[in-house]
Amino acid sequence: MGEQLEKIYDVELKPGAGEGYVCNLTKPEFAELMKTNIPKEPLPDEQMVEVALKRLDELRKERKSIQLYLDICVRCGACIKQCHYFIGTGDPKNTPVGRAELLRKVYRAHFTISGKLFGKLVGAEKLTPEILKNEWYKYFYQCSECRRCSVFCPYGIDQAEITMAGREVLNSVGLATKYITQVISQVYKHGNNLGIPEPAFKYNCQFLEEEIKETTGVDVKIPVDKEKAEILYLPPSADLFTNTDTMIGVAKVFHAVGADWTMSTYASEAANFGLFFSYDDMKAINLRVVETAKKLGAKLVIFGECGHAWRAARQFMEAMNGPLPFKFMNILEYTAEQIRKGKLKLDKSRNDDVVVTLHDPCNYARAGDLIEETRFVIQSVCNNFVEMDESVTKVKTFCCGGGGGLLTEEIMELRMKGGLPRATAVKEVVEAHGVNYLAAPCAIDKAQLPLVMKHYDIPVQVGGIHDLVSKALILEGQEEFEAKKKAEEEAAKAAAAAVPAVCGLCDAEFATMDECCEHAEKDHKISKEQCDMVCEAKEGAAAEAAPAVCGLCDAEFATMDECCEHAEKDHKISKEQCDMVCEPKK
Amino acid sequence: MGVLANFVVNVLPYITFIVFVVGVIYRIAVWWSRPSPAPIPVFPGQRSVGSAITRVLADVVIFRSLWQFPGNRILWLGAWVFHVSFLLILLRHLRYFLGEEAVPGWVAAVQGLGIAAALVISIPLLYLLIRRIVHADLKFISTPADYFVLLLILSVVLSGLYAKYFATPFVVDVKYVMRSLMAFQPVDLNTVSLNSAFLLHFFLVQVLAMYIPFSKVMHLGGIFFSPTRTHHFGGEAHTKKLEEA
Ligand code: HEM
Ligand code: SF4
Ligand code: SF4
């Protein structure tokens, strides 16, 4: 462990430091769309306690994890320093055990013999509306359900389970966050978290197709709503707007292996915020995926680069919505498999401009068993890969600080504090190895980590793994296109060099740029490398010397002048108005 | 001391036994019966039943999880020494219960280790106690019950040591008492030589035993049910072998 990382564990205890970070409450229009039955507004105080206790009692009977983890914690404190929100804030209620105690004390008081008999002596405290509003609602939304604490607990106590239970109890009394309920509402209305309506979704896919065509010359299809397909692909919807390079990379992989795939506008989102909210909504969102896959007759469902999407699928889909008539996998497993089969033509050197390190998304590593594939794919597509310290990677990875439904504006300060451990680890490899690319194969990471890196002033680019795959992957026909493009560019450059030039220092004119540069070196002692600071193409000359097209008859000409002459002769357009007709060739 | 001693020796042990056994079974039955709606393993190491078992065993025997974080390694040492000592002491005590006259060979074999453990165990116990007081974060999360159980065990240990080294009862009589209890034959206290140091120790032990089913000490049973550790993935829908049509 590096010195800087070691230092993050010296946490100064600041009780109450987390009090100020409160997520906005939900609104009736979102609350009523939830599949979980939640009141539109927080219940009046007199009803709160009874309803909450009823729900808590149900939950501990419905889930072994909750009952057990409420019972067996010995408060040894091994988990205390494993939580990024405690490291960032110093609030003891943000330690995994401290957070769980908020619920445990209530459980003891109402549901255990020792708690009923001895009360405070065994750490029992009766539930009040204040506990719900001021403790649970605040601190269960300062846990990103990353499950890091569980790795270090001698019994594997998973604080995320307690947090999920706490949130479900809060739901029952109408204390839900706006962010999470809004996102889930978008899924029910539009099929994805961002609320992209169907036409915009399709339009964006076309746009990306065009972009691929422009850069590779290859017709790569990004199919949406095909009637039948072997593979249903679920992207995180942000990949269609902000992280488009990831989407492009994925589309290219499918193209390269000739896969029969499609996306669906009914289930156009891999992410499942139900994981952060309630089992009922998680199940309902997963169901959209299952239904779509069945309708398509898909044999394989592939989840895009998204961490918690992978957990909702990997750990819950079969159990909640099964049996499933298809197999499912993560896109990284798929791409890794294709690489192993030798189906992708990869040129690692195309990523030589980057030195890459990997942030393991919590839900890939700890929930999804997706540790080796990510590394395998990265190392297959680029030469420079550096691991962060082993104490913060793989199963011990630290959360980005924005997971678990906390990726919302109003708690930005908390998010930045929670990002401290990851930022510190990245800083170490940036300083030691010149890392400049932080691979983060998760949509939440891609939104959160750039802000964290900026906040801590760490000069790295954050991006997906398929962004790198995209750069290294060479499609059929791409090399010919590139060669042609390069030749054209060189020709254009040569043409530009052949254009008359003017020396900016003495206004002398020359027939070509080269001649001007020679003059600059001889007469003004300006080296040829810096020539462009002095010599300029004669105004208008470049355009005039470039090939032109007549807009009326599409005839092509070597220069603008020739085109204008043609326009005057054949179309009776005066030379002054020539620019309305003749255009430089694209 | 007549009535009280009689109660502690002839009555309380049966109550203790019933409370302990029924309590422990009840707690385990509750955990056993709670459903697990979804598999929630924390990876890695649970790709099969075998690897899940190995991992739980490593957690039980060498406290694997505590070792992982350098800052937890003193705790790891303290906790491990404490538990191993506790176990050895328990094993040593079997000599009062097993065998008509002579104890079984293996019980005789652990006597030396048991005595060493009894002498040592106070050190980790004190460490476990003191850390709760000096570390501000631990102090914040500790409840009175956490101090209580450490103090209770410490008093069992000290009263036992006192009984052994300073107010030694007649060992043959101790065994006679235990075997009588096991045979449901009340002991006439006037016929055996027990002293108040032993009676105090015996009483404290029973308090501890009765306290266990209601307390966090049950963690020792709970670990075998922990879903993050015991759940595993086998041949369900997700598979890494992509069978392309
Ligand atoms: C029914 C259960 C128990 C009985 C009948 C019992 C009985 C005794 C007796 C008679 C002695 C003192 C004399 C001698 O060693 O010759 C003793 C010592 C001791 N006991 Fe117990 N005990 C019991 C359970 C426990 C438990 C659960 C602990 C837990 C930590 C414990 C800790 C000790 C210690 C530390 C000593 C002193 C060292 C030794 O001689 O082993 N005992 N016990
Ligand atoms: S590590 Fe586990 S047992 Fe120890 S305090 Fe944390 S949750 Fe409780
Ligand atoms: S799950 Fe993560 S965020 Fe929540 S308490 Fe544990 S370490 Fe902290």
PDB file of C-alpha atoms and ligand atoms in Angstrom, chain B residues 86 89-90 92-93 95-97 114-115 118 121 153 156-157 160-161 163-164 169 171 174 178 198 201-202 205 208, ligand 1:
ATOM      1  CA  PHE B  86     -11.629 -20.684  25.014  1.00  0.00           C
ATOM      2  CA  ILE B  89     -10.377 -24.577  28.127  1.00  0.00           C
ATOM      3  CA  LEU B  90     -13.720 -26.106  27.256  1.00  0.00           C
ATOM      4  CA  ARG B  92      -9.983 -29.422  29.256  1.00  0.00           C
ATOM      5  CA  HIS B  93     -13.167 -29.244  31.294  1.00  0.00           C
ATOM      6  CA  ARG B  95     -12.434 -34.278  32.294  1.00  0.00           C
ATOM      7  CA  TYR B  96     -15.132 -33.511  34.820  1.00  0.00           C
ATOM      8  CA  PHE B  97     -17.771 -35.075  32.654  1.00  0.00           C
ATOM      9  CA  GLY B 114      -5.916 -26.227  28.497  1.00  0.00           C
ATOM     10  CA  ILE B 115      -4.004 -24.915  31.486  1.00  0.00           C
ATOM     11  CA  ALA B 118      -6.432 -20.560  30.869  1.00  0.00           C
ATOM     12  CA  ILE B 121      -6.754 -16.011  27.789  1.00  0.00           C
ATOM     13  CA  ILE B 153     -16.011 -14.167  30.658  1.00  0.00           C
ATOM     14  CA  VAL B 156     -15.362 -16.764  34.827  1.00  0.00           C
ATOM     15  CA  VAL B 157     -11.698 -17.079  33.946  1.00  0.00           C
ATOM     16  CA  GLY B 160     -11.607 -20.461  37.766  1.00  0.00           C
ATOM     17  CA  LEU B 161      -7.937 -19.592  38.118  1.00  0.00           C
ATOM     18  CA  ALA B 163     -10.260 -21.920  42.321  1.00  0.00           C
ATOM     19  CA  LYS B 164      -7.421 -23.797  40.745  1.00  0.00           C
ATOM     20  CA  PRO B 169     -11.418 -27.902  45.645  1.00  0.00           C
ATOM     21  CA  VAL B 171     -11.000 -32.499  41.943  1.00  0.00           C
ATOM     22  CA  VAL B 174     -15.967 -31.905  41.327  1.00  0.00           C
ATOM     23  CA  MET B 178     -20.861 -33.308  37.595  1.00  0.00           C
ATOM     24  CA  PHE B 198     -15.630 -23.093  43.066  1.00  0.00           C
ATOM     25  CA  HIS B 201     -17.007 -20.024  39.294  1.00  0.00           C
ATOM     26  CA  PHE B 202     -19.693 -22.605  38.679  1.00  0.00           C
ATOM     27  CA  VAL B 205     -20.301 -20.195  34.101  1.00  0.00           C
ATOM     28  CA  LEU B 208     -22.671 -17.158  30.773  1.00  0.00           C
TER      29      LEU B 208
HETATM   30  C1  HEM C   1     -20.189 -26.573  33.227  1.00  0.00           C
HETATM   31  C2  HEM C   1     -19.093 -25.993  32.977  1.00  0.00           C
HETATM   32  C3  HEM C   1     -17.880 -25.783  33.847  1.00  0.00           C
HETATM   33  C4  HEM C   1     -17.486 -26.404  35.008  1.00  0.00           C
HETATM   34  C5  HEM C   1     -18.184 -27.485  35.749  1.00  0.00           C
HETATM   35  C6  HEM C   1     -16.258 -25.813  35.395  1.00  0.00           C
HETATM   36  C7  HEM C   1     -15.517 -26.227  36.508  1.00  0.00           C
HETATM   37  C8  HEM C   1     -14.275 -25.734  36.827  1.00  0.00           C
HETATM   38  C9  HEM C   1     -13.518 -26.120  37.978  1.00  0.00           C
HETATM   39  C10 HEM C   1     -13.968 -27.061  39.028  1.00  0.00           C
HETATM   40  C11 HEM C   1     -12.367 -25.426  37.950  1.00  0.00           C
HETATM   41  C12 HEM C   1     -11.256 -25.378  38.966  1.00  0.00           C
HETATM   42  C13 HEM C   1     -10.402 -26.463  39.425  1.00  0.00           C
HETATM   43  C14 HEM C   1      -9.463 -27.270  38.575  1.00  0.00           C
HETATM   44  O1  HEM C   1      -9.006 -26.971  37.508  1.00  0.00           O
HETATM   45  O2  HEM C   1      -9.128 -28.342  39.134  1.00  0.00           O
HETATM   46  C15 HEM C   1     -12.377 -24.640  36.743  1.00  0.00           C
HETATM   47  C16 HEM C   1     -11.362 -23.829  36.289  1.00  0.00           C
HETATM   48  C17 HEM C   1     -11.465 -22.918  35.219  1.00  0.00           C
HETATM   49  N1  HEM C   1     -12.571 -22.717  34.400  1.00  0.00           N
HETATM   50 FE1  HEM C   1     -14.211 -23.783  34.446  1.00  0.00          FE
HETATM   51  N2  HEM C   1     -15.916 -24.837  34.495  1.00  0.00           N
HETATM   52  C18 HEM C   1     -16.895 -24.787  33.494  1.00  0.00           C
HETATM   53  C19 HEM C   1     -16.950 -23.983  32.368  1.00  0.00           C
HETATM   54  C20 HEM C   1     -15.995 -23.025  32.052  1.00  0.00           C
HETATM   55  C21 HEM C   1     -16.113 -22.152  30.913  1.00  0.00           C
HETATM   56  C22 HEM C   1     -17.236 -22.104  29.861  1.00  0.00           C
HETATM   57  C23 HEM C   1     -15.028 -21.380  30.933  1.00  0.00           C
HETATM   58  C24 HEM C   1     -14.826 -20.339  29.875  1.00  0.00           C
HETATM   59  C25 HEM C   1     -13.955 -19.581  29.603  1.00  0.00           C
HETATM   60  C26 HEM C   1     -14.230 -21.791  32.086  1.00  0.00           C
HETATM   61  C27 HEM C   1     -13.024 -21.257  32.487  1.00  0.00           C
HETATM   62  C28 HEM C   1     -12.239 -21.750  33.500  1.00  0.00           C
HETATM   63  C29 HEM C   1     -10.909 -21.344  33.748  1.00  0.00           C
HETATM   64  C30 HEM C   1     -10.164 -20.313  32.946  1.00  0.00           C
HETATM   65  C31 HEM C   1     -10.404 -22.102  34.824  1.00  0.00           C
HETATM   66  C32 HEM C   1      -9.032 -22.089  35.420  1.00  0.00           C
HETATM   67  C33 HEM C   1      -7.995 -22.928  34.709  1.00  0.00           C
HETATM   68  C34 HEM C   1      -8.237 -24.430  34.633  1.00  0.00           C
HETATM   69  O3  HEM C   1      -8.032 -25.101  35.648  1.00  0.00           O
HETATM   70  O4  HEM C   1      -8.569 -24.914  33.565  1.00  0.00           O
HETATM   71  N3  HEM C   1     -14.847 -22.787  32.740  1.00  0.00           N
HETATM   72  N4  HEM C   1     -13.560 -24.834  36.075  1.00  0.00           N
END
